[in-house]
Amino acid sequence: MLTEVAAYPNPFSGSTTISYSLAQEGPVSVEVYNTMGAKVQTLAVGTEAAGTHHLKFDAAKLARGTYLFKVKTGETVSTKRLVVQ
């Protein structure tokens, strides 16, 4: 189960940090999509321990605009917006 999902800074240029907290160990995937629904990058796939995790997302090669990142663990999915300046 996800207890917290965030990205900071946001909006950003260059890179941002995506953080998420897990109440218990389990499978996790973190993916970034453009607004058309195409996957831009997979940041994590695998089993993660309970606790808070941080991932750096480097968007230096992406066009400015809005993107979405999705954190999925078990039955829980959280989708948040990212703004690249």
mmCIF file of N, CA and C in Angstrom:
data_model
loop_
_atom_site.group_PDB
_atom_site.id
_atom_site.type_symbol
_atom_site.label_atom_id
_atom_site.label_comp_id
_atom_site.label_asym_id
_atom_site.label_seq_id
_atom_site.Cartn_x
_atom_site.Cartn_y
_atom_site.Cartn_z
ATOM 1 N N MET A 1 0.831 -1.178 0.000
ATOM 2 C CA MET A 1 0.000 0.000 0.000
ATOM 3 C C MET A 1 0.882 1.249 0.000
ATOM 4 N N LEU A 2 0.546 2.201 -0.861
ATOM 5 C CA LEU A 2 1.245 3.476 -0.924
ATOM 6 C C LEU A 2 0.697 4.405 0.144
ATOM 7 N N THR A 3 1.594 5.090 0.846
ATOM 8 C CA THR A 3 1.121 6.041 1.841
ATOM 9 C C THR A 3 1.434 7.472 1.448
ATOM 10 N N GLU A 4 2.378 7.674 0.527
ATOM 11 C CA GLU A 4 2.730 9.022 0.090
ATOM 12 C C GLU A 4 3.421 8.942 -1.259
ATOM 13 N N VAL A 5 3.056 9.852 -2.177
ATOM 14 C CA VAL A 5 3.692 9.945 -3.485
ATOM 15 C C VAL A 5 3.857 11.426 -3.804
ATOM 16 N N ALA A 6 5.066 11.829 -4.207
ATOM 17 C CA ALA A 6 5.313 13.241 -4.500
ATOM 18 C C ALA A 6 6.503 13.375 -5.438
ATOM 19 N N ALA A 7 6.628 14.550 -6.052
ATOM 20 C CA ALA A 7 7.792 14.897 -6.863
ATOM 21 C C ALA A 7 8.226 16.298 -6.463
ATOM 22 N N TYR A 8 9.524 16.491 -6.279
ATOM 23 C CA TYR A 8 10.028 17.817 -5.927
ATOM 24 C C TYR A 8 11.391 18.015 -6.552
ATOM 25 N N PRO A 9 11.733 19.164 -7.061
ATOM 26 C CA PRO A 9 10.789 20.264 -7.272
ATOM 27 C C PRO A 9 9.831 19.941 -8.414
ATOM 28 N N ASN A 10 8.741 20.651 -8.442
ATOM 29 C CA ASN A 10 7.747 20.470 -9.492
ATOM 30 C C ASN A 10 6.892 21.738 -9.532
ATOM 31 N N PRO A 11 6.975 22.524 -10.595
ATOM 32 C CA PRO A 11 7.654 22.319 -11.881
ATOM 33 C C PRO A 11 9.183 22.352 -11.735
ATOM 34 N N PHE A 12 9.847 21.820 -12.772
ATOM 35 C CA PHE A 12 11.294 21.699 -12.731
ATOM 36 C C PHE A 12 11.879 21.777 -14.130
ATOM 37 N N SER A 13 13.176 21.995 -14.181
ATOM 38 C CA SER A 13 13.922 21.862 -15.435
ATOM 39 C C SER A 13 15.125 20.993 -15.104
ATOM 40 N N GLY A 14 15.491 20.139 -16.004
ATOM 41 C CA GLY A 14 16.610 19.232 -15.749
ATOM 42 C C GLY A 14 16.169 17.942 -15.102
ATOM 43 N N SER A 15 16.067 17.936 -13.771
ATOM 44 C CA SER A 15 15.678 16.710 -13.084
ATOM 45 C C SER A 15 14.844 17.023 -11.847
ATOM 46 N N THR A 16 14.141 15.999 -11.392
ATOM 47 C CA THR A 16 13.333 16.089 -10.180
ATOM 48 C C THR A 16 13.482 14.778 -9.425
ATOM 49 N N THR A 17 13.045 14.777 -8.187
ATOM 50 C CA THR A 17 13.080 13.566 -7.370
ATOM 51 C C THR A 17 11.653 13.111 -7.116
ATOM 52 N N ILE A 18 11.387 11.864 -7.453
ATOM 53 C CA ILE A 18 10.089 11.250 -7.186
ATOM 54 C C ILE A 18 10.249 10.407 -5.930
ATOM 55 N N SER A 19 9.383 10.635 -4.963
ATOM 56 C CA SER A 19 9.448 9.853 -3.734
ATOM 57 C C SER A 19 8.115 9.164 -3.488
ATOM 58 N N TYR A 20 8.200 8.005 -2.861
ATOM 59 C CA TYR A 20 6.995 7.263 -2.499
ATOM 60 C C TYR A 20 7.290 6.441 -1.258
ATOM 61 N N SER A 21 6.261 6.230 -0.471
ATOM 62 C CA SER A 21 6.389 5.463 0.762
ATOM 63 C C SER A 21 5.503 4.232 0.693
ATOM 64 N N LEU A 22 6.053 3.129 1.139
ATOM 65 C CA LEU A 22 5.328 1.858 1.155
ATOM 66 C C LEU A 22 5.087 1.429 2.592
ATOM 67 N N ALA A 23 3.875 1.012 2.884
ATOM 68 C CA ALA A 23 3.546 0.537 4.221
ATOM 69 C C ALA A 23 4.129 -0.855 4.475
ATOM 70 N N GLN A 24 4.320 -1.624 3.396
ATOM 71 C CA GLN A 24 4.880 -2.967 3.524
ATOM 72 C C GLN A 24 5.632 -3.326 2.259
ATOM 73 N N GLU A 25 6.485 -4.318 2.349
ATOM 74 C CA GLU A 25 7.250 -4.776 1.186
ATOM 75 C C GLU A 25 6.303 -5.291 0.116
ATOM 76 N N GLY A 26 6.668 -5.032 -1.150
ATOM 77 C CA GLY A 26 5.837 -5.533 -2.230
ATOM 78 C C GLY A 26 6.343 -5.098 -3.585
ATOM 79 N N PRO A 27 5.681 -5.575 -4.643
ATOM 80 C CA PRO A 27 6.073 -5.213 -6.005
ATOM 81 C C PRO A 27 5.742 -3.752 -6.291
ATOM 82 N N VAL A 28 6.658 -3.075 -6.996
ATOM 83 C CA VAL A 28 6.485 -1.659 -7.316
ATOM 84 C C VAL A 28 6.908 -1.429 -8.758
ATOM 85 N N SER A 29 6.163 -0.560 -9.448
ATOM 86 C CA SER A 29 6.625 -0.046 -10.736
ATOM 87 C C SER A 29 6.394 1.462 -10.741
ATOM 88 N N VAL A 30 7.359 2.187 -11.304
ATOM 89 C CA VAL A 30 7.263 3.639 -11.428
ATOM 90 C C VAL A 30 7.553 3.969 -12.880
ATOM 91 N N GLU A 31 6.585 4.593 -13.557
ATOM 92 C CA GLU A 31 6.706 4.893 -14.980
ATOM 93 C C GLU A 31 6.281 6.331 -15.244
ATOM 94 N N VAL A 32 6.886 6.930 -16.285
ATOM 95 C CA VAL A 32 6.560 8.296 -16.681
ATOM 96 C C VAL A 32 5.919 8.239 -18.071
ATOM 97 N N TYR A 33 4.832 9.005 -18.253
ATOM 98 C CA TYR A 33 4.089 9.031 -19.505
ATOM 99 C C TYR A 33 3.938 10.468 -19.990
ATOM 100 N N ASN A 34 3.802 10.627 -21.315
ATOM 101 C CA ASN A 34 3.437 11.948 -21.836
ATOM 102 C C ASN A 34 1.917 12.063 -21.780
ATOM 103 N N THR A 35 1.392 13.221 -22.135
ATOM 104 C CA THR A 35 -0.058 13.423 -22.029
ATOM 105 C C THR A 35 -0.857 12.661 -23.079
ATOM 106 N N MET A 36 -0.180 12.093 -24.063
ATOM 107 C CA MET A 36 -0.853 11.263 -25.060
ATOM 108 C C MET A 36 -0.943 9.805 -24.599
ATOM 109 N N GLY A 37 -0.330 9.499 -23.448
ATOM 110 C CA GLY A 37 -0.385 8.150 -22.900
ATOM 111 C C GLY A 37 0.775 7.261 -23.280
ATOM 112 N N ALA A 38 1.756 7.805 -24.017
ATOM 113 C CA ALA A 38 2.926 7.010 -24.397
ATOM 114 C C ALA A 38 3.931 6.984 -23.252
ATOM 115 N N LYS A 39 4.460 5.791 -22.950
ATOM 116 C CA LYS A 39 5.450 5.667 -21.896
ATOM 117 C C LYS A 39 6.744 6.346 -22.327
ATOM 118 N N VAL A 40 7.253 7.216 -21.475
ATOM 119 C CA VAL A 40 8.494 7.946 -21.728
ATOM 120 C C VAL A 40 9.678 7.211 -21.108
ATOM 121 N N GLN A 41 9.473 6.708 -19.889
ATOM 122 C CA GLN A 41 10.567 6.035 -19.194
ATOM 123 C C GLN A 41 10.028 5.189 -18.048
ATOM 124 N N THR A 42 10.688 4.057 -17.802
ATOM 125 C CA THR A 42 10.421 3.240 -16.627
ATOM 126 C C THR A 42 11.530 3.526 -15.634
ATOM 127 N N LEU A 43 11.165 3.965 -14.434
ATOM 128 C CA LEU A 43 12.161 4.319 -13.429
ATOM 129 C C LEU A 43 12.451 3.188 -12.454
ATOM 130 N N ALA A 44 11.463 2.332 -12.213
ATOM 131 C CA ALA A 44 11.671 1.223 -11.270
ATOM 132 C C ALA A 44 10.670 0.117 -11.547
ATOM 133 N N VAL A 45 11.150 -1.125 -11.414
ATOM 134 C CA VAL A 45 10.297 -2.305 -11.475
ATOM 135 C C VAL A 45 10.946 -3.338 -10.575
ATOM 136 N N GLY A 46 10.182 -3.876 -9.655
ATOM 137 C CA GLY A 46 10.737 -4.900 -8.774
ATOM 138 C C GLY A 46 10.080 -4.869 -7.412
ATOM 139 N N THR A 47 10.658 -5.599 -6.486
ATOM 140 C CA THR A 47 10.153 -5.653 -5.128
ATOM 141 C C THR A 47 10.923 -4.652 -4.281
ATOM 142 N N GLU A 48 10.187 -3.851 -3.521
ATOM 143 C CA GLU A 48 10.792 -2.829 -2.662
ATOM 144 C C GLU A 48 10.420 -3.111 -1.209
ATOM 145 N N ALA A 49 11.310 -2.765 -0.312
ATOM 146 C CA ALA A 49 11.057 -2.897 1.116
ATOM 147 C C ALA A 49 10.108 -1.800 1.586
ATOM 148 N N ALA A 50 9.496 -2.007 2.731
ATOM 149 C CA ALA A 50 8.664 -0.961 3.338
ATOM 150 C C ALA A 50 9.535 0.243 3.639
ATOM 151 N N GLY A 51 8.941 1.436 3.567
ATOM 152 C CA GLY A 51 9.678 2.658 3.856
ATOM 153 C C GLY A 51 9.575 3.639 2.714
ATOM 154 N N THR A 52 10.351 4.712 2.809
ATOM 155 C CA THR A 52 10.340 5.767 1.800
ATOM 156 C C THR A 52 11.458 5.548 0.797
ATOM 157 N N HIS A 53 11.131 5.731 -0.480
ATOM 158 C CA HIS A 53 12.088 5.531 -1.576
ATOM 159 C C HIS A 53 12.140 6.795 -2.423
ATOM 160 N N HIS A 54 13.319 7.088 -2.992
ATOM 161 C CA HIS A 54 13.527 8.282 -3.805
ATOM 162 C C HIS A 54 14.160 7.877 -5.129
ATOM 163 N N LEU A 55 13.614 8.401 -6.222
ATOM 164 C CA LEU A 55 14.147 8.148 -7.557
ATOM 165 C C LEU A 55 14.409 9.472 -8.253
ATOM 166 N N LYS A 56 15.544 9.590 -8.919
ATOM 167 C CA LYS A 56 15.826 10.795 -9.694
ATOM 168 C C LYS A 56 15.290 10.582 -11.105
ATOM 169 N N PHE A 57 14.543 11.563 -11.599
ATOM 170 C CA PHE A 57 14.030 11.529 -12.966
ATOM 171 C C PHE A 57 14.709 12.641 -13.747
ATOM 172 N N ASP A 58 15.532 12.265 -14.714
ATOM 173 C CA ASP A 58 16.265 13.215 -15.544
ATOM 174 C C ASP A 58 15.443 13.486 -16.799
ATOM 175 N N ALA A 59 14.946 14.719 -16.911
ATOM 176 C CA ALA A 59 14.100 15.105 -18.041
ATOM 177 C C ALA A 59 14.810 16.078 -18.973
ATOM 178 N N ALA A 60 16.138 16.148 -18.881
ATOM 179 C CA ALA A 60 16.904 17.118 -19.664
ATOM 180 C C ALA A 60 16.693 16.960 -21.169
ATOM 181 N N LYS A 61 16.427 15.753 -21.641
ATOM 182 C CA LYS A 61 16.254 15.512 -23.078
ATOM 183 C C LYS A 61 14.791 15.570 -23.521
ATOM 184 N N LEU A 62 13.883 15.840 -22.585
ATOM 185 C CA LEU A 62 12.453 15.894 -22.919
ATOM 186 C C LEU A 62 12.027 17.315 -23.256
ATOM 187 N N ALA A 63 10.986 17.413 -24.071
ATOM 188 C CA ALA A 63 10.415 18.711 -24.408
ATOM 189 C C ALA A 63 9.715 19.288 -23.180
ATOM 190 N N ARG A 64 9.643 20.594 -23.126
ATOM 191 C CA ARG A 64 8.892 21.241 -22.062
ATOM 192 C C ARG A 64 7.439 20.805 -22.149
ATOM 193 N N GLY A 65 6.790 20.722 -21.002
ATOM 194 C CA GLY A 65 5.378 20.367 -21.004
ATOM 195 C C GLY A 65 4.997 19.547 -19.796
ATOM 196 N N THR A 66 3.810 18.988 -19.869
ATOM 197 C CA THR A 66 3.255 18.213 -18.766
ATOM 198 C C THR A 66 3.434 16.726 -19.027
ATOM 199 N N TYR A 67 3.848 16.021 -17.999
ATOM 200 C CA TYR A 67 4.013 14.572 -18.026
ATOM 201 C C TYR A 67 3.304 14.006 -16.803
ATOM 202 N N LEU A 68 3.073 12.723 -16.807
ATOM 203 C CA LEU A 68 2.450 12.046 -15.675
ATOM 204 C C LEU A 68 3.369 10.938 -15.207
ATOM 205 N N PHE A 69 3.455 10.749 -13.901
ATOM 206 C CA PHE A 69 4.169 9.576 -13.414
ATOM 207 C C PHE A 69 3.210 8.724 -12.606
ATOM 208 N N LYS A 70 3.365 7.413 -12.754
ATOM 209 C CA LYS A 70 2.468 6.449 -12.123
ATOM 210 C C LYS A 70 3.289 5.533 -11.232
ATOM 211 N N VAL A 71 2.882 5.440 -9.979
ATOM 212 C CA VAL A 71 3.491 4.513 -9.033
ATOM 213 C C VAL A 71 2.445 3.446 -8.739
ATOM 214 N N LYS A 72 2.808 2.193 -9.010
ATOM 215 C CA LYS A 72 1.869 1.088 -8.800
ATOM 216 C C LYS A 72 2.506 0.069 -7.871
ATOM 217 N N THR A 73 1.731 -0.329 -6.875
ATOM 218 C CA THR A 73 2.155 -1.398 -5.982
ATOM 219 C C THR A 73 0.932 -2.230 -5.630
ATOM 220 N N GLY A 74 0.991 -3.501 -5.942
ATOM 221 C CA GLY A 74 -0.156 -4.369 -5.686
ATOM 222 C C GLY A 74 -1.389 -3.835 -6.387
ATOM 223 N N GLU A 75 -2.444 -3.598 -5.636
ATOM 224 C CA GLU A 75 -3.701 -3.087 -6.175
ATOM 225 C C GLU A 75 -3.773 -1.562 -6.159
ATOM 226 N N THR A 76 -2.773 -0.904 -5.585
ATOM 227 C CA THR A 76 -2.799 0.544 -5.414
ATOM 228 C C THR A 76 -2.026 1.235 -6.531
ATOM 229 N N VAL A 77 -2.642 2.248 -7.139
ATOM 230 C CA VAL A 77 -2.005 3.038 -8.187
ATOM 231 C C VAL A 77 -2.178 4.516 -7.852
ATOM 232 N N SER A 78 -1.087 5.267 -7.970
ATOM 233 C CA SER A 78 -1.152 6.716 -7.770
ATOM 234 C C SER A 78 -0.534 7.377 -8.990
ATOM 235 N N THR A 79 -1.246 8.332 -9.575
ATOM 236 C CA THR A 79 -0.756 9.058 -10.744
ATOM 237 C C THR A 79 -0.696 10.532 -10.386
ATOM 238 N N LYS A 80 0.464 11.143 -10.675
ATOM 239 C CA LYS A 80 0.688 12.568 -10.383
ATOM 240 C C LYS A 80 1.237 13.255 -11.608
ATOM 241 N N ARG A 81 1.116 14.577 -11.612
ATOM 242 C CA ARG A 81 1.548 15.400 -12.740
ATOM 243 C C ARG A 81 2.958 15.922 -12.500
ATOM 244 N N LEU A 82 3.739 15.981 -13.574
ATOM 245 C CA LEU A 82 5.058 16.596 -13.594
ATOM 246 C C LEU A 82 5.052 17.702 -14.645
ATOM 247 N N VAL A 83 5.653 18.833 -14.353
ATOM 248 C CA VAL A 83 5.728 19.928 -15.323
ATOM 249 C C VAL A 83 7.203 20.238 -15.587
ATOM 250 N N VAL A 84 7.618 20.009 -16.837
ATOM 251 C CA VAL A 84 8.997 20.290 -17.259
ATOM 252 C C VAL A 84 9.020 21.678 -17.853
ATOM 253 N N GLN A 85 9.869 22.561 -17.316
ATOM 254 C CA GLN A 85 9.962 23.937 -17.813
ATOM 255 C C GLN A 85 11.095 24.080 -18.796
#
